[in-house]
Structure formats: structure tokens, C-alpha cells
Short mmCIF file of C-alpha atoms in Angstrom, two decimals:
data_model
loop_
_atom_site.label_atom_id
_atom_site.label_comp_id
_atom_site.label_asym_id
_atom_site.label_seq_id
_atom_site.Cartn_x
_atom_site.Cartn_y
_atom_site.Cartn_z
CA MET A 1 0.06 -0.07 0.01
CA ARG A 2 1.14 3.40 -0.85
CA PRO A 3 1.37 6.24 1.37
CA GLN A 4 -1.15 9.15 0.51
CA LYS A 5 0.06 12.07 -1.08
CA GLN A 6 -0.28 15.30 0.99
CA LYS A 7 -1.93 18.28 -0.90
CA THR A 8 -0.21 21.22 -1.52
CA TYR A 9 -1.09 24.62 -0.15
CA GLN A 10 -2.56 25.84 -3.28
CA ASN A 11 -4.63 22.64 -3.33
CA ASN A 12 -6.56 23.10 -0.24
CA LYS A 13 -10.46 24.46 0.04
CA HIS A 14 -10.07 27.52 0.17
CA PHE A 15 -7.87 28.12 -3.17
CA ASN A 16 -10.42 26.33 -4.85
CA LYS A 17 -13.20 28.27 -4.44
CA PRO A 18 -15.28 29.12 -7.99
CA LYS A 19 -14.58 32.29 -8.89
CA ARG A 20 -17.53 35.22 -8.84
CA HIS A 21 -18.55 35.82 -12.26
CA GLU A 22 -18.39 39.44 -13.44
CA GLY A 23 -21.45 41.24 -14.60
CA PRO A 24 -24.59 41.74 -13.09
CA PRO A 25 -26.19 38.82 -11.39
CA PRO A 26 -28.83 36.67 -13.03
CA PHE A 27 -32.59 38.03 -14.02
CA ASP A 28 -34.16 35.68 -11.36
CA VAL A 29 -32.04 36.90 -8.44
CA MET A 30 -32.36 40.70 -9.13
CA LEU A 31 -36.09 39.99 -9.50
CA ARG A 32 -36.15 38.08 -6.02
CA GLN A 33 -33.99 41.26 -4.50
CA PHE A 34 -36.42 43.73 -5.99
CA LYS A 35 -39.51 41.70 -4.98
CA LYS A 36 -38.08 41.86 -1.10
CA LYS A 37 -37.33 45.33 -1.01
CA CYS A 38 -40.51 46.30 -2.11
CA GLU A 39 -42.11 43.92 0.54
CA ARG A 40 -40.41 45.63 3.43
CA LYS A 41 -41.12 49.34 1.98
CA GLY A 42 -44.40 48.28 2.01
CA ILE A 43 -45.22 49.39 -1.86
CA VAL A 44 -47.51 46.56 -2.65
CA ALA A 45 -49.75 47.24 0.31
CA GLU A 46 -49.75 50.78 -0.10
CA VAL A 47 -50.69 50.40 -3.51
CA ARG A 48 -53.69 48.08 -2.69
CA GLU A 49 -54.87 50.81 -0.30
CA ARG A 50 -54.79 53.50 -3.09
CA GLN A 51 -56.67 51.34 -5.52
CA TYR A 52 -60.04 52.87 -4.65
CA TYR A 53 -60.76 56.30 -3.29
CA GLU A 54 -61.74 56.50 0.22
CA LYS A 55 -63.92 59.20 1.50
CA PRO A 56 -62.01 60.96 4.46
CA ALA A 57 -64.96 60.08 6.67
CA GLU A 58 -65.00 56.50 5.45
CA LYS A 59 -61.37 56.58 6.44
CA LYS A 60 -61.91 57.83 9.97
CA GLN A 61 -64.60 55.13 10.80
CA ARG A 62 -62.07 52.47 9.31
CA LYS A 63 -59.28 53.49 11.64
CA LYS A 64 -61.86 53.83 14.59
CA LYS A 65 -63.09 50.46 14.26
CA GLU A 66 -59.73 48.92 14.05
CA ALA A 67 -58.55 51.03 17.18
CA VAL A 68 -61.61 49.07 18.85
CA ARG A 69 -60.84 46.13 17.61
CA ARG A 70 -57.08 46.33 18.72
CA GLU A 71 -58.40 47.37 22.18
CA ARG A 72 -60.64 44.72 22.90
CA ILE A 73 -57.97 42.25 21.98
CA ASN A 74 -55.61 43.50 23.94
CA GLN A 75 -58.19 43.57 26.85
CA LEU A 76 -58.99 40.09 26.54
CA ASN A 77 -55.34 39.05 26.16
CA ASN A 78 -54.86 41.14 29.81
CA ASN A 79 -58.09 39.67 31.58
CA THR A 80 -59.13 43.17 32.14
CA LEU A 81 -62.49 42.86 31.22
CA GLY A 82 -63.54 41.60 34.49
CA ARG A 83 -64.32 38.02 33.69
CA ALA A 84 -62.33 35.51 35.46
CA LYS A 85 -60.47 32.81 32.78
CA ARG A 86 -61.65 29.41 33.74
CA TYR A 87 -58.91 26.65 33.22
CA TYR A 88 -60.22 23.12 32.59
#
């Protein structure tokens, strides 16, 4: 049985990493990055909101309903309504 040859310093893993290609990244990578950026900035959600005109009075009513709903959920979670939680 022959002894194995030791790898030279240049043949180690970190020397054989594939080289990065020059130029722009592929289209699918760029599209994914673009979607992610738009999602983080909330552009898609804003476009959906602006799709139809909402009267100022309707906007106030909607915001008030949302606030009441949030407050009710917080109260239920914190049990501040006076009802005791029952655990069976």
C-alpha cells in the first residue's frame, strides 16, 4: 500500500473556491431582490390601499373600528374585562 500524497498549499479548499462571475447577477436573483425590497418598504400594500378612493369620513370610521378591535383584543389578552379565565 502506497502512502498518500499530501495536498499542496494551493490545493486546499479555500484556494479552489469558484470565482465570482463578472457583470450583473442573473435575472431571477435580481427579481427576487426587487420583490423583497418592495415588500419591506410596503409599496404593494400602499398600492392596494390607493386602488380605490376612500372618503375621509370612511377612513376615520375604518381607523376607529381597527382601534376598537385592537383594544378589545388587548383587553381579552390581559383579562381586564373583569371576567375570570377558567382553566378546565
